[in-house]
Amino acid sequence: MKTLSTALLFLAASLFAPSLAFAQQSNFDRATEELQQQNYREAISQYQQIADNGHHSGALWFNIGIAYTQLDSLGLAKYYFLKSSDYPETKADAKNAIEYVNERFNRRSATLPTLPWERFSNYLNNQVGASSLYSMALTFLYLGIAGILIFWFYGKFRTYSYYAGISSVVMSLLLFITAFYIQYFDSRYGTGVVVEEQSIVYQSPDTSSGEVSTAYEGYTVRVDYHESENQQEWIYIRLENGMKGWIENQAVKAL
């Protein structure tokens, strides 16, 4: 399996230059210098100030991940590498870094295979997007309406226009349903990373309730925002092995 050495991490830190406003570029450079001088906590603090000012980039998250890796806070490192993987310029390096930190965790969660429909919806969400699906649905709807109008007013093309119109309307409906589902799924669920060494998952948002499982640092979980919205100190999660329950919110950082 691939590994990511400390030397390569520092090399990546020095090479990545995020697309930041000029006023923040010098701050990024100073933070990277602190990182290279092994002042990891100071580097994190300076990077975080840039993020708090609203300037985000793959390089910013990647370098924070590097700092946490060197501090042996691997859960936090994985969290920031996952954030960095959403940016094209750091996607490949972030995936290598995630593999590297995953190999260093003492425990790994059993993982259920992703269901086919879930893989398909994730693909559509990542590669197409709900807004594009809505646009496609409207296009097919207009084509369907046009086909039906032709069927009503132009006898010469009645057969073709009828079937074309009905097919377009059906396709439009399917695309609307798919787009709505993807939008709903994306707004309700998110990804989180366990950042504490270990934390109990409970049946209810109460430490006196029954224990479901134990989540260890580095576990990737699915966060249910809808189920968690009425709880201030707890979040409802699904572990990679399929088990569900409540965990104290400080134990998980949601992307």
mmCIF file of N, CA and C in Angstrom, residues 120-208:
data_model
loop_
_atom_site.group_PDB
_atom_site.id
_atom_site.type_symbol
_atom_site.label_atom_id
_atom_site.label_comp_id
_atom_site.label_asym_id
_atom_site.label_seq_id
_atom_site.Cartn_x
_atom_site.Cartn_y
_atom_site.Cartn_z
ATOM 1 N N PHE A 120 -24.901 4.830 -7.300
ATOM 2 C CA PHE A 120 -25.415 5.562 -8.457
ATOM 3 C C PHE A 120 -25.788 6.996 -8.079
ATOM 4 N N SER A 121 -26.454 7.169 -6.942
ATOM 5 C CA SER A 121 -26.843 8.522 -6.521
ATOM 6 C C SER A 121 -25.617 9.357 -6.178
ATOM 7 N N ASN A 122 -24.598 8.733 -5.564
ATOM 8 C CA ASN A 122 -23.366 9.459 -5.264
ATOM 9 C C ASN A 122 -22.662 9.893 -6.549
ATOM 10 N N TYR A 123 -22.684 9.004 -7.543
ATOM 11 C CA TYR A 123 -22.070 9.343 -8.828
ATOM 12 C C TYR A 123 -22.784 10.534 -9.465
ATOM 13 N N LEU A 124 -24.111 10.498 -9.479
ATOM 14 C CA LEU A 124 -24.865 11.602 -10.073
ATOM 15 C C LEU A 124 -24.613 12.902 -9.311
ATOM 16 N N ASN A 125 -24.556 12.804 -7.993
ATOM 17 C CA ASN A 125 -24.352 14.003 -7.185
ATOM 18 C C ASN A 125 -22.979 14.609 -7.431
ATOM 19 N N ASN A 126 -21.941 13.740 -7.526
ATOM 20 C CA ASN A 126 -20.573 14.225 -7.699
ATOM 21 C C ASN A 126 -20.255 14.634 -9.132
ATOM 22 N N GLN A 127 -20.805 13.903 -10.111
ATOM 23 C CA GLN A 127 -20.442 14.130 -11.500
ATOM 24 C C GLN A 127 -21.433 15.029 -12.251
ATOM 25 N N VAL A 128 -22.678 15.026 -11.827
ATOM 26 C CA VAL A 128 -23.702 15.796 -12.548
ATOM 27 C C VAL A 128 -24.235 16.931 -11.679
ATOM 28 N N GLY A 129 -24.750 16.576 -10.508
ATOM 29 C CA GLY A 129 -25.289 17.582 -9.606
ATOM 30 C C GLY A 129 -26.784 17.751 -9.756
ATOM 31 N N ALA A 130 -27.448 18.104 -8.652
ATOM 32 C CA ALA A 130 -28.902 18.243 -8.654
ATOM 33 C C ALA A 130 -29.368 19.360 -9.587
ATOM 34 N N SER A 131 -28.639 20.476 -9.623
ATOM 35 C CA SER A 131 -29.060 21.601 -10.466
ATOM 36 C C SER A 131 -29.046 21.229 -11.940
ATOM 37 N N SER A 132 -28.040 20.462 -12.360
ATOM 38 C CA SER A 132 -27.985 20.025 -13.759
ATOM 39 C C SER A 132 -29.126 19.063 -14.076
ATOM 40 N N LEU A 133 -29.460 18.204 -13.124
ATOM 41 C CA LEU A 133 -30.569 17.273 -13.323
ATOM 42 C C LEU A 133 -31.889 18.028 -13.430
ATOM 43 N N TYR A 134 -32.062 19.062 -12.615
ATOM 44 C CA TYR A 134 -33.269 19.881 -12.721
ATOM 45 C C TYR A 134 -33.353 20.547 -14.098
ATOM 46 N N SER A 135 -32.228 21.037 -14.597
ATOM 47 C CA SER A 135 -32.203 21.670 -15.919
ATOM 48 C C SER A 135 -32.562 20.665 -17.008
ATOM 49 N N MET A 136 -32.014 19.467 -16.899
ATOM 50 C CA MET A 136 -32.340 18.427 -17.868
ATOM 51 C C MET A 136 -33.822 18.061 -17.798
ATOM 52 N N ALA A 137 -34.369 18.003 -16.584
ATOM 53 C CA ALA A 137 -35.783 17.679 -16.412
ATOM 54 C C ALA A 137 -36.668 18.734 -17.071
ATOM 55 N N LEU A 138 -36.319 20.008 -16.904
ATOM 56 C CA LEU A 138 -37.092 21.083 -17.535
ATOM 57 C C LEU A 138 -37.012 20.997 -19.054
ATOM 58 N N THR A 139 -35.822 20.660 -19.561
ATOM 59 C CA THR A 139 -35.663 20.537 -21.012
ATOM 60 C C THR A 139 -36.573 19.442 -21.563
ATOM 61 N N PHE A 140 -36.573 18.290 -20.901
ATOM 62 C CA PHE A 140 -37.441 17.196 -21.345
ATOM 63 C C PHE A 140 -38.918 17.555 -21.184
ATOM 64 N N LEU A 141 -39.232 18.315 -20.142
ATOM 65 C CA LEU A 141 -40.620 18.736 -19.954
ATOM 66 C C LEU A 141 -41.075 19.625 -21.105
ATOM 67 N N TYR A 142 -40.223 20.587 -21.503
ATOM 68 C CA TYR A 142 -40.569 21.460 -22.628
ATOM 69 C C TYR A 142 -40.701 20.659 -23.919
ATOM 70 N N LEU A 143 -39.808 19.678 -24.112
ATOM 71 C CA LEU A 143 -39.908 18.827 -25.302
ATOM 72 C C LEU A 143 -41.196 18.021 -25.287
ATOM 73 N N GLY A 144 -41.567 17.545 -24.098
ATOM 74 C CA GLY A 144 -42.803 16.790 -23.976
ATOM 75 C C GLY A 144 -44.022 17.632 -24.283
ATOM 76 N N ILE A 145 -44.023 18.852 -23.763
ATOM 77 C CA ILE A 145 -45.146 19.758 -24.043
ATOM 78 C C ILE A 145 -45.216 20.068 -25.529
ATOM 79 N N ALA A 146 -44.056 20.307 -26.138
ATOM 80 C CA ALA A 146 -44.024 20.576 -27.579
ATOM 81 C C ALA A 146 -44.562 19.384 -28.365
ATOM 82 N N GLY A 147 -44.172 18.165 -27.965
ATOM 83 C CA GLY A 147 -44.665 16.976 -28.652
ATOM 84 C C GLY A 147 -46.159 16.819 -28.545
ATOM 85 N N ILE A 148 -46.712 17.105 -27.376
ATOM 86 C CA ILE A 148 -48.160 16.995 -27.183
ATOM 87 C C ILE A 148 -48.905 18.056 -27.988
ATOM 88 N N LEU A 149 -48.340 19.268 -28.035
ATOM 89 C CA LEU A 149 -48.966 20.333 -28.833
ATOM 90 C C LEU A 149 -48.982 19.963 -30.315
ATOM 91 N N ILE A 150 -47.889 19.377 -30.771
ATOM 92 C CA ILE A 150 -47.829 18.941 -32.173
ATOM 93 C C ILE A 150 -48.870 17.851 -32.423
ATOM 94 N N PHE A 151 -49.015 16.957 -31.456
ATOM 95 C CA PHE A 151 -50.011 15.889 -31.568
ATOM 96 C C PHE A 151 -51.415 16.458 -31.707
ATOM 97 N N TRP A 152 -51.712 17.537 -30.977
ATOM 98 C CA TRP A 152 -53.047 18.122 -31.009
ATOM 99 C C TRP A 152 -53.322 18.906 -32.292
ATOM 100 N N PHE A 153 -52.310 19.622 -32.781
ATOM 101 C CA PHE A 153 -52.589 20.594 -33.851
ATOM 102 C C PHE A 153 -52.055 20.202 -35.229
ATOM 103 N N TYR A 154 -51.155 19.227 -35.300
ATOM 104 C CA TYR A 154 -50.590 18.872 -36.598
ATOM 105 C C TYR A 154 -50.767 17.365 -36.826
ATOM 106 N N GLY A 155 -51.756 17.028 -37.582
ATOM 107 C CA GLY A 155 -52.104 15.635 -37.797
ATOM 108 C C GLY A 155 -51.037 14.827 -38.494
ATOM 109 N N LYS A 156 -50.207 15.482 -39.302
ATOM 110 C CA LYS A 156 -49.207 14.762 -40.079
ATOM 111 C C LYS A 156 -48.217 14.011 -39.203
ATOM 112 N N PHE A 157 -47.926 14.546 -38.024
ATOM 113 C CA PHE A 157 -46.916 13.928 -37.153
ATOM 114 C C PHE A 157 -47.545 13.407 -35.856
ATOM 115 N N ARG A 158 -48.824 13.064 -35.886
ATOM 116 C CA ARG A 158 -49.541 12.704 -34.666
ATOM 117 C C ARG A 158 -48.908 11.506 -33.948
ATOM 118 N N THR A 159 -48.603 10.456 -34.673
ATOM 119 C CA THR A 159 -48.087 9.242 -34.023
ATOM 120 C C THR A 159 -46.731 9.483 -33.371
ATOM 121 N N TYR A 160 -45.811 10.054 -34.149
ATOM 122 C CA TYR A 160 -44.460 10.282 -33.618
ATOM 123 C C TYR A 160 -44.464 11.299 -32.487
ATOM 124 N N SER A 161 -45.224 12.370 -32.679
ATOM 125 C CA SER A 161 -45.228 13.428 -31.668
ATOM 126 C C SER A 161 -45.859 12.949 -30.365
ATOM 127 N N TYR A 162 -46.862 12.087 -30.467
ATOM 128 C CA TYR A 162 -47.519 11.579 -29.252
ATOM 129 C C TYR A 162 -46.538 10.782 -28.400
ATOM 130 N N TYR A 163 -45.897 9.799 -29.010
ATOM 131 C CA TYR A 163 -44.972 8.950 -28.252
ATOM 132 C C TYR A 163 -43.738 9.724 -27.797
ATOM 133 N N ALA A 164 -43.270 10.633 -28.643
ATOM 134 C CA ALA A 164 -42.118 11.450 -28.245
ATOM 135 C C ALA A 164 -42.478 12.358 -27.078
ATOM 136 N N GLY A 165 -43.689 12.951 -27.142
ATOM 137 C CA GLY A 165 -44.131 13.843 -26.071
ATOM 138 C C GLY A 165 -44.304 13.117 -24.750
ATOM 139 N N ILE A 166 -44.974 11.945 -24.787
ATOM 140 C CA ILE A 166 -45.192 11.173 -23.562
ATOM 141 C C ILE A 166 -43.866 10.687 -22.983
ATOM 142 N N SER A 167 -42.972 10.213 -23.856
ATOM 143 C CA SER A 167 -41.661 9.729 -23.389
ATOM 144 C C SER A 167 -40.868 10.855 -22.735
ATOM 145 N N SER A 168 -40.923 12.039 -23.311
ATOM 146 C CA SER A 168 -40.192 13.181 -22.750
ATOM 147 C C SER A 168 -40.757 13.590 -21.396
ATOM 148 N N VAL A 169 -42.074 13.562 -21.260
ATOM 149 C CA VAL A 169 -42.691 13.917 -19.977
ATOM 150 C C VAL A 169 -42.311 12.897 -18.905
ATOM 151 N N VAL A 170 -42.332 11.611 -19.266
ATOM 152 C CA VAL A 170 -41.943 10.568 -18.317
ATOM 153 C C VAL A 170 -40.478 10.741 -17.908
ATOM 154 N N MET A 171 -39.609 10.996 -18.874
ATOM 155 C CA MET A 171 -38.198 11.215 -18.570
ATOM 156 C C MET A 171 -38.027 12.436 -17.674
ATOM 157 N N SER A 172 -38.781 13.489 -17.947
ATOM 158 C CA SER A 172 -38.724 14.686 -17.118
ATOM 159 C C SER A 172 -39.111 14.371 -15.678
ATOM 160 N N LEU A 173 -40.181 13.590 -15.509
ATOM 161 C CA LEU A 173 -40.628 13.224 -14.164
ATOM 162 C C LEU A 173 -39.558 12.432 -13.429
ATOM 163 N N LEU A 174 -38.936 11.471 -14.113
ATOM 164 C CA LEU A 174 -37.883 10.663 -13.489
ATOM 165 C C LEU A 174 -36.689 11.529 -13.078
ATOM 166 N N LEU A 175 -36.334 12.478 -13.934
ATOM 167 C CA LEU A 175 -35.208 13.355 -13.617
ATOM 168 C C LEU A 175 -35.533 14.272 -12.443
ATOM 169 N N PHE A 176 -36.779 14.773 -12.384
ATOM 170 C CA PHE A 176 -37.190 15.608 -11.251
ATOM 171 C C PHE A 176 -37.113 14.815 -9.944
ATOM 172 N N ILE A 177 -37.603 13.577 -9.964
ATOM 173 C CA ILE A 177 -37.571 12.742 -8.760
ATOM 174 C C ILE A 177 -36.132 12.456 -8.341
ATOM 175 N N THR A 178 -35.276 12.124 -9.318
ATOM 176 C CA THR A 178 -33.875 11.842 -9.019
ATOM 177 C C THR A 178 -33.174 13.060 -8.442
ATOM 178 N N ALA A 179 -33.397 14.229 -9.048
ATOM 179 C CA ALA A 179 -32.766 15.458 -8.572
ATOM 180 C C ALA A 179 -33.230 15.809 -7.165
ATOM 181 N N PHE A 180 -34.535 15.636 -6.919
ATOM 182 C CA PHE A 180 -35.078 15.928 -5.583
ATOM 183 C C PHE A 180 -34.465 14.994 -4.545
ATOM 184 N N TYR A 181 -34.353 13.702 -4.893
ATOM 185 C CA TYR A 181 -33.782 12.730 -3.964
ATOM 186 C C TYR A 181 -32.331 13.068 -3.651
ATOM 187 N N ILE A 182 -31.554 13.385 -4.680
ATOM 188 C CA ILE A 182 -30.141 13.720 -4.477
ATOM 189 C C ILE A 182 -30.007 14.968 -3.611
ATOM 190 N N GLN A 183 -30.834 15.969 -3.880
ATOM 191 C CA GLN A 183 -30.802 17.201 -3.092
ATOM 192 C C GLN A 183 -31.186 16.935 -1.635
ATOM 193 N N TYR A 184 -32.214 16.117 -1.453
ATOM 194 C CA TYR A 184 -32.653 15.774 -0.096
ATOM 195 C C TYR A 184 -31.566 14.994 0.639
ATOM 196 N N PHE A 185 -31.001 13.993 -0.026
ATOM 197 C CA PHE A 185 -29.967 13.156 0.585
ATOM 198 C C PHE A 185 -28.751 13.995 0.958
ATOM 199 N N ASP A 186 -28.376 14.917 0.071
ATOM 200 C CA ASP A 186 -27.193 15.748 0.306
ATOM 201 C C ASP A 186 -27.410 16.716 1.458
ATOM 202 N N SER A 187 -28.646 17.219 1.609
ATOM 203 C CA SER A 187 -28.936 18.169 2.688
ATOM 204 C C SER A 187 -29.135 17.472 4.030
ATOM 205 N N ARG A 188 -29.587 16.224 3.994
ATOM 206 C CA ARG A 188 -29.851 15.516 5.253
ATOM 207 C C ARG A 188 -28.609 14.842 5.812
ATOM 208 N N TYR A 189 -27.767 14.292 4.944
ATOM 209 C CA TYR A 189 -26.640 13.500 5.412
ATOM 210 C C TYR A 189 -25.310 14.166 5.068
ATOM 211 N N GLY A 190 -24.338 13.922 5.919
ATOM 212 C CA GLY A 190 -22.987 14.393 5.668
ATOM 213 C C GLY A 190 -21.983 13.362 6.160
ATOM 214 N N THR A 191 -20.723 13.621 5.884
ATOM 215 C CA THR A 191 -19.652 12.727 6.316
ATOM 216 C C THR A 191 -18.938 13.329 7.514
ATOM 217 N N GLY A 192 -18.607 12.490 8.461
ATOM 218 C CA GLY A 192 -17.867 12.938 9.627
ATOM 219 C C GLY A 192 -16.709 11.998 9.931
ATOM 220 N N VAL A 193 -15.776 12.479 10.726
ATOM 221 C CA VAL A 193 -14.616 11.682 11.142
ATOM 222 C C VAL A 193 -14.528 11.722 12.662
ATOM 223 N N VAL A 194 -14.367 10.550 13.268
ATOM 224 C CA VAL A 194 -14.180 10.483 14.715
ATOM 225 C C VAL A 194 -12.779 10.994 15.045
ATOM 226 N N VAL A 195 -12.694 11.994 15.918
ATOM 227 C CA VAL A 195 -11.409 12.632 16.211
ATOM 228 C C VAL A 195 -10.923 12.337 17.627
ATOM 229 N N GLU A 196 -11.754 11.706 18.456
ATOM 230 C CA GLU A 196 -11.312 11.290 19.779
ATOM 231 C C GLU A 196 -10.780 9.861 19.714
ATOM 232 N N GLU A 197 -9.947 9.514 20.681
ATOM 233 C CA GLU A 197 -9.325 8.187 20.666
ATOM 234 C C GLU A 197 -10.372 7.084 20.636
ATOM 235 N N GLN A 198 -11.417 7.232 21.430
ATOM 236 C CA GLN A 198 -12.554 6.323 21.350
ATOM 237 C C GLN A 198 -13.759 6.997 21.987
ATOM 238 N N SER A 199 -14.926 6.632 21.488
ATOM 239 C CA SER A 199 -16.154 7.228 21.994
ATOM 240 C C SER A 199 -17.283 6.219 21.853
ATOM 241 N N ILE A 200 -18.154 6.171 22.855
ATOM 242 C CA ILE A 200 -19.262 5.222 22.860
ATOM 243 C C ILE A 200 -20.404 5.747 21.984
ATOM 244 N N VAL A 201 -20.990 4.846 21.227
ATOM 245 C CA VAL A 201 -22.196 5.146 20.460
ATOM 246 C C VAL A 201 -23.371 4.564 21.236
ATOM 247 N N TYR A 202 -24.352 5.419 21.550
ATOM 248 C CA TYR A 202 -25.473 5.017 22.399
ATOM 249 C C TYR A 202 -26.758 4.856 21.598
ATOM 250 N N GLN A 203 -27.700 4.138 22.193
ATOM 251 C CA GLN A 203 -29.003 3.959 21.565
ATOM 252 C C GLN A 203 -29.812 5.248 21.548
ATOM 253 N N SER A 204 -29.616 6.084 22.568
ATOM 254 C CA SER A 204 -30.328 7.355 22.703
ATOM 255 C C SER A 204 -29.318 8.440 23.071
ATOM 256 N N PRO A 205 -29.677 9.705 22.898
ATOM 257 C CA PRO A 205 -28.755 10.788 23.268
ATOM 258 C C PRO A 205 -28.657 10.966 24.779
ATOM 259 N N ASP A 206 -28.173 9.917 25.421
ATOM 260 C CA ASP A 206 -28.103 9.886 26.876
ATOM 261 C C ASP A 206 -27.074 8.818 27.258
ATOM 262 N N THR A 207 -26.124 9.194 28.098
ATOM 263 C CA THR A 207 -25.068 8.255 28.480
ATOM 264 C C THR A 207 -25.585 7.095 29.324
ATOM 265 N N SER A 208 -26.812 7.215 29.847
ATOM 266 C CA SER A 208 -27.381 6.119 30.631
ATOM 267 C C SER A 208 -28.104 5.098 29.752
#
